[in-house]
Short mmCIF file of C-alpha atoms in Angstrom, two decimals:
data_model
loop_
_atom_site.label_atom_id
_atom_site.label_comp_id
_atom_site.label_asym_id
_atom_site.label_seq_id
_atom_site.Cartn_x
_atom_site.Cartn_y
_atom_site.Cartn_z
CA GLU K 1 -4.29 -18.47 -22.84
CA VAL K 2 -3.49 -16.08 -20.17
CA GLN K 3 -4.30 -12.61 -20.87
CA LEU K 4 -3.66 -9.17 -18.55
CA VAL K 5 -4.62 -5.80 -20.64
CA GLU K 6 -4.00 -2.63 -19.04
CA SER K 7 -5.73 0.42 -19.52
CA GLY K 8 -6.31 4.15 -18.05
CA GLY K 9 -3.08 5.37 -18.93
CA GLY K 10 -2.68 9.15 -20.41
CA LEU K 11 -1.31 12.39 -19.90
CA VAL K 12 -1.90 14.30 -16.61
CA GLN K 13 -0.89 17.09 -14.94
CA PRO K 14 1.36 17.03 -11.99
CA GLY K 15 -0.86 16.83 -8.70
CA ARG K 16 -3.75 15.26 -10.54
CA SER K 17 -5.04 11.46 -10.16
CA LEU K 18 -5.36 8.72 -12.82
CA ARG K 19 -6.80 5.36 -12.72
CA LEU K 20 -5.55 2.14 -14.15
CA SER K 21 -7.47 -0.86 -14.96
CA CYS K 22 -6.24 -4.42 -15.92
CA ALA K 23 -8.73 -6.96 -17.23
CA ALA K 24 -7.49 -10.73 -16.90
CA SER K 25 -8.64 -13.47 -18.85
CA GLY K 26 -7.63 -17.72 -19.16
CA PHE K 27 -6.96 -18.02 -15.68
CA THR K 28 -8.73 -18.14 -12.38
CA PHE K 29 -8.30 -14.88 -11.33
CA ASP K 30 -9.14 -14.94 -7.85
CA ASP K 31 -6.71 -17.91 -7.26
CA TYR K 32 -3.44 -15.50 -7.72
CA ALA K 33 -1.69 -12.35 -6.04
CA MET K 34 -1.55 -9.30 -8.82
CA HIS K 35 0.80 -6.77 -9.02
CA TRP K 36 2.01 -3.24 -10.88
CA VAL K 37 5.16 -2.69 -11.88
CA ARG K 38 6.46 0.28 -14.05
CA GLN K 39 9.25 0.91 -16.21
CA ALA K 40 10.08 5.22 -17.06
CA PRO K 41 11.25 5.97 -20.49
CA GLY K 42 14.74 3.97 -20.98
CA LYS K 43 15.02 3.21 -17.36
CA GLY K 44 14.57 -0.28 -15.47
CA LEU K 45 11.51 -2.03 -13.94
CA GLU K 46 10.34 -0.92 -10.22
CA TRP K 47 7.61 -2.53 -8.13
CA VAL K 48 5.37 -0.42 -7.43
CA SER K 49 2.45 -2.61 -5.37
CA GLY K 50 1.01 -5.97 -4.80
CA ILE K 51 -2.26 -7.48 -3.82
CA SER K 52 -2.99 -10.94 -2.50
CA TRP K 53 -5.61 -13.05 -3.95
CA ASN K 54 -8.36 -11.99 -1.49
CA SER K 55 -6.83 -8.41 -0.48
CA GLY K 56 -6.14 -9.08 2.69
CA SER K 57 -2.24 -8.52 2.17
CA ILE K 58 -1.42 -5.56 0.34
CA GLY K 59 2.31 -4.23 -0.25
CA TYR K 60 3.50 -0.68 -1.94
CA ALA K 61 7.19 0.53 -2.89
CA ASP K 62 8.38 3.62 -0.55
CA SER K 63 7.98 5.98 -3.52
CA VAL K 64 4.23 5.59 -3.98
CA LYS K 65 3.35 4.64 -0.03
CA GLY K 66 0.54 7.33 0.75
CA ARG K 67 0.01 8.17 -3.08
CA PHE K 68 -1.50 5.03 -4.76
CA THR K 69 -3.41 2.40 -3.79
CA ILE K 70 -4.07 -0.91 -5.24
CA SER K 71 -7.31 -2.96 -5.38
CA ARG K 72 -9.11 -5.64 -7.24
CA ASP K 73 -12.27 -6.87 -7.99
CA ASN K 74 -12.41 -10.68 -8.15
CA ALA K 75 -15.91 -10.81 -9.48
CA LYS K 76 -14.90 -8.80 -12.82
CA ASN K 77 -11.43 -10.45 -12.83
CA SER K 78 -9.87 -6.66 -12.54
CA LEU K 79 -6.86 -5.02 -10.87
CA TYR K 80 -6.87 -1.77 -10.29
CA LEU K 81 -4.11 1.19 -9.38
CA GLN K 82 -5.55 4.63 -7.96
CA MET K 83 -2.85 7.21 -8.52
CA ASN K 84 -3.30 10.38 -6.60
CA SER K 85 -1.04 13.26 -6.62
CA LEU K 86 1.05 12.18 -8.97
CA ARG K 87 4.62 13.74 -9.74
CA ALA K 88 6.84 13.74 -12.74
CA GLU K 89 8.64 10.60 -11.62
CA ASP K 90 5.55 8.43 -11.86
CA THR K 91 5.87 8.95 -15.72
CA ALA K 92 6.30 5.68 -16.72
CA LEU K 93 4.59 2.45 -18.62
CA TYR K 94 2.67 0.42 -16.32
CA TYR K 95 2.67 -3.00 -16.24
CA CYS K 96 0.05 -5.60 -14.57
CA ALA K 97 1.70 -8.69 -13.58
CA LYS K 98 0.32 -12.04 -12.43
CA ASP K 99 1.95 -13.60 -9.11
CA SER K 100 2.44 -17.58 -9.26
CA LEU K 101 0.96 -17.94 -6.01
CA PRO K 102 -2.45 -16.70 -3.51
CA SER K 103 0.19 -14.56 -1.78
CA VAL K 104 2.43 -11.86 -2.61
CA THR K 105 5.72 -13.30 -3.97
CA THR K 106 8.19 -12.37 -6.35
CA ILE K 107 7.46 -14.49 -8.95
CA PHE K 108 5.32 -13.02 -11.74
CA ASP K 109 4.62 -15.79 -14.67
CA TYR K 110 2.59 -13.53 -16.88
CA TRP K 111 2.33 -9.79 -17.86
CA GLY K 112 0.37 -7.29 -19.46
CA GLN K 113 1.72 -5.27 -22.72
CA GLY K 114 1.45 -2.06 -20.01
CA THR K 115 -0.17 1.15 -20.19
CA LEU K 116 1.86 4.46 -20.51
CA VAL K 117 1.43 7.15 -18.19
CA THR K 118 2.70 10.51 -18.42
CA VAL K 119 3.10 13.10 -16.08
CA SER K 120 3.39 16.72 -17.50
CA SER K 121 2.04 20.31 -17.41
CA GLN O 1 19.12 3.38 -7.08
CA SER O 2 18.73 -0.35 -6.41
CA VAL O 3 19.77 -2.54 -3.57
CA LEU O 4 20.48 -5.08 -6.04
CA THR O 5 23.60 -4.33 -8.34
CA GLN O 6 24.22 -5.54 -11.99
CA PRO O 7 26.62 -4.62 -14.38
CA PRO O 8 25.06 -2.43 -16.88
CA SER O 9 26.32 -4.10 -19.88
CA ALA O 10 27.33 -7.65 -20.71
CA SER O 11 28.30 -9.19 -24.32
CA GLY O 12 29.35 -12.52 -26.08
CA THR O 13 29.68 -13.94 -29.25
CA PRO O 14 27.32 -16.63 -30.73
CA GLY O 15 27.77 -20.17 -29.18
CA GLN O 16 29.74 -18.73 -26.30
CA ARG O 17 28.87 -18.96 -22.33
CA VAL O 18 27.79 -15.31 -20.42
CA THR O 19 27.00 -14.51 -17.04
CA ILE O 20 25.58 -11.98 -15.26
CA SER O 21 25.66 -11.33 -11.74
CA CYS O 22 23.31 -9.95 -9.16
CA SER O 23 24.91 -8.28 -6.04
CA GLY O 24 22.77 -7.76 -2.65
CA SER O 25 23.24 -8.08 0.61
CA SER O 26 21.83 -10.08 3.94
CA SER O 27 18.42 -8.66 4.11
CA ASN O 28 17.19 -9.57 0.28
CA ILE O 29 19.13 -11.99 -1.58
CA GLY O 30 21.09 -13.47 1.45
CA SER O 31 17.43 -14.48 2.90
CA ASN O 32 15.21 -14.47 0.10
CA THR O 33 15.01 -16.41 -3.32
CA VAL O 34 16.25 -14.57 -6.55
CA ASN O 35 14.44 -14.34 -9.32
CA TRP O 36 15.60 -13.12 -13.44
CA TYR O 37 13.28 -11.87 -16.22
CA GLN O 38 14.28 -11.17 -19.47
CA GLN O 39 12.86 -8.10 -21.55
CA LEU O 40 13.36 -8.47 -25.25
CA PRO O 41 13.71 -5.03 -27.08
CA GLY O 42 9.73 -3.62 -27.12
CA THR O 43 8.50 -5.93 -25.30
CA ALA O 44 6.90 -7.08 -21.59
CA PRO O 45 9.32 -8.81 -19.41
CA LYS O 46 9.43 -12.51 -19.15
CA LEU O 47 10.11 -14.72 -16.36
CA LEU O 48 13.53 -16.77 -17.07
CA ILE O 49 14.44 -17.85 -13.52
CA TYR O 50 12.69 -18.44 -10.48
CA SER O 51 13.65 -19.59 -7.14
CA ASN O 52 17.21 -19.20 -7.48
CA ASN O 53 17.59 -21.83 -10.47
CA GLN O 54 14.07 -23.25 -11.40
CA ARG O 55 12.98 -22.74 -15.12
CA PRO O 56 9.54 -22.31 -16.24
CA SER O 57 8.28 -24.31 -18.65
CA GLY O 58 9.12 -23.30 -22.04
CA VAL O 59 12.33 -21.43 -21.01
CA PRO O 60 15.39 -23.41 -22.62
CA ASP O 61 17.98 -25.30 -20.82
CA ARG O 62 20.87 -22.96 -22.08
CA PHE O 63 19.56 -20.86 -19.19
CA SER O 64 20.31 -21.53 -15.67
CA GLY O 65 20.48 -19.77 -12.27
CA SER O 66 22.78 -19.68 -9.42
CA LYS O 67 22.94 -17.81 -5.80
CA SER O 68 25.37 -18.04 -3.12
CA GLY O 69 25.48 -15.56 0.05
CA THR O 70 24.53 -12.39 -1.11
CA SER O 71 24.99 -12.88 -4.82
CA ALA O 72 23.31 -14.52 -7.66
CA SER O 73 24.04 -15.33 -11.47
CA LEU O 74 22.55 -15.92 -14.25
CA ALA O 75 24.39 -17.85 -16.76
CA ILE O 76 23.31 -18.00 -20.66
CA SER O 77 25.33 -20.87 -22.55
CA GLY O 78 25.09 -21.65 -26.58
CA LEU O 79 24.73 -17.90 -26.62
CA GLN O 80 22.59 -16.84 -29.48
CA SER O 81 21.33 -13.85 -31.49
CA GLU O 82 17.84 -14.11 -29.90
CA ASP O 83 19.33 -13.58 -26.59
CA GLU O 84 19.94 -10.17 -27.05
CA ALA O 85 17.76 -8.65 -24.43
CA ASP O 86 17.82 -6.29 -21.12
CA TYR O 87 18.18 -9.11 -18.31
CA TYR O 88 16.65 -8.11 -14.26
CA CYS O 89 17.54 -9.79 -11.23
CA ALA O 90 14.87 -9.43 -8.66
CA ALA O 91 14.38 -10.19 -4.92
CA TRP O 92 12.58 -9.37 -1.95
CA ASP O 93 14.16 -7.45 0.65
CA ASP O 94 13.39 -7.79 4.44
CA SER O 95 14.39 -4.53 5.36
CA LEU O 96 13.10 -2.05 3.13
CA ASN O 97 9.83 -4.70 2.59
CA GLY O 98 9.42 -4.35 -0.80
CA LEU O 99 10.45 -6.09 -3.89
CA TRP O 100 13.63 -4.71 -5.31
CA PHE O 101 14.72 -5.34 -9.26
CA GLY O 102 18.11 -5.22 -10.35
CA GLY O 103 19.26 -2.20 -12.04
CA GLY O 104 19.19 -4.45 -15.39
CA THR O 105 21.74 -5.70 -17.88
CA LYS O 106 21.96 -5.21 -21.55
CA LEU O 107 23.25 -8.14 -23.49
CA THR O 108 24.46 -7.95 -26.67
CA VAL O 109 25.16 -10.58 -28.87
CA LEU O 110 28.25 -9.73 -31.02
#
């Protein structure tokens, strides 16, 4: 059974940093691209970032480019999101999602339950 | 604000057929495939339709997708109460070089 478990969320002050993690199991992690998608309270889905199976292809939404860094450790079956210079508008539930292919596509066939990030002073 | 436009709400009665539209442009829907996600209340999104009209295993054939030009549609036939959820379309945008979700459509089963 595919499982994606996010962690690392919490309350953080504007301008500070936070690192999210996603522990994957139930599939061959290094065979697939992975993504982060967020959802602000009461709002819709927003793609944040995606990374190919070997980290050779990485993409970011314009809203986080230059502030967030996605990475993965295939030996640990883990996906990460380093978030710097956090803003109030980054407040959201952050989902880890599995791609259907090794390269970055738009087909996310499994999702975690999310970790909540709240940016507030 | 998304580059993919969906109606904020839709509704239907049990057994009815409803459609949800997703309007885009030549740089997204016009040149890339569309996927649809279902988000039941309080849960994570779930892949419902991929590559315009393909259903993942386990998704009932009551759900179908189509695409024409710069627009796409999700159709749900034989509407059931458990279909009450938020529905999102998604597509890559070549000009903006990123994945975009539509704003979402809240489906109510009356």
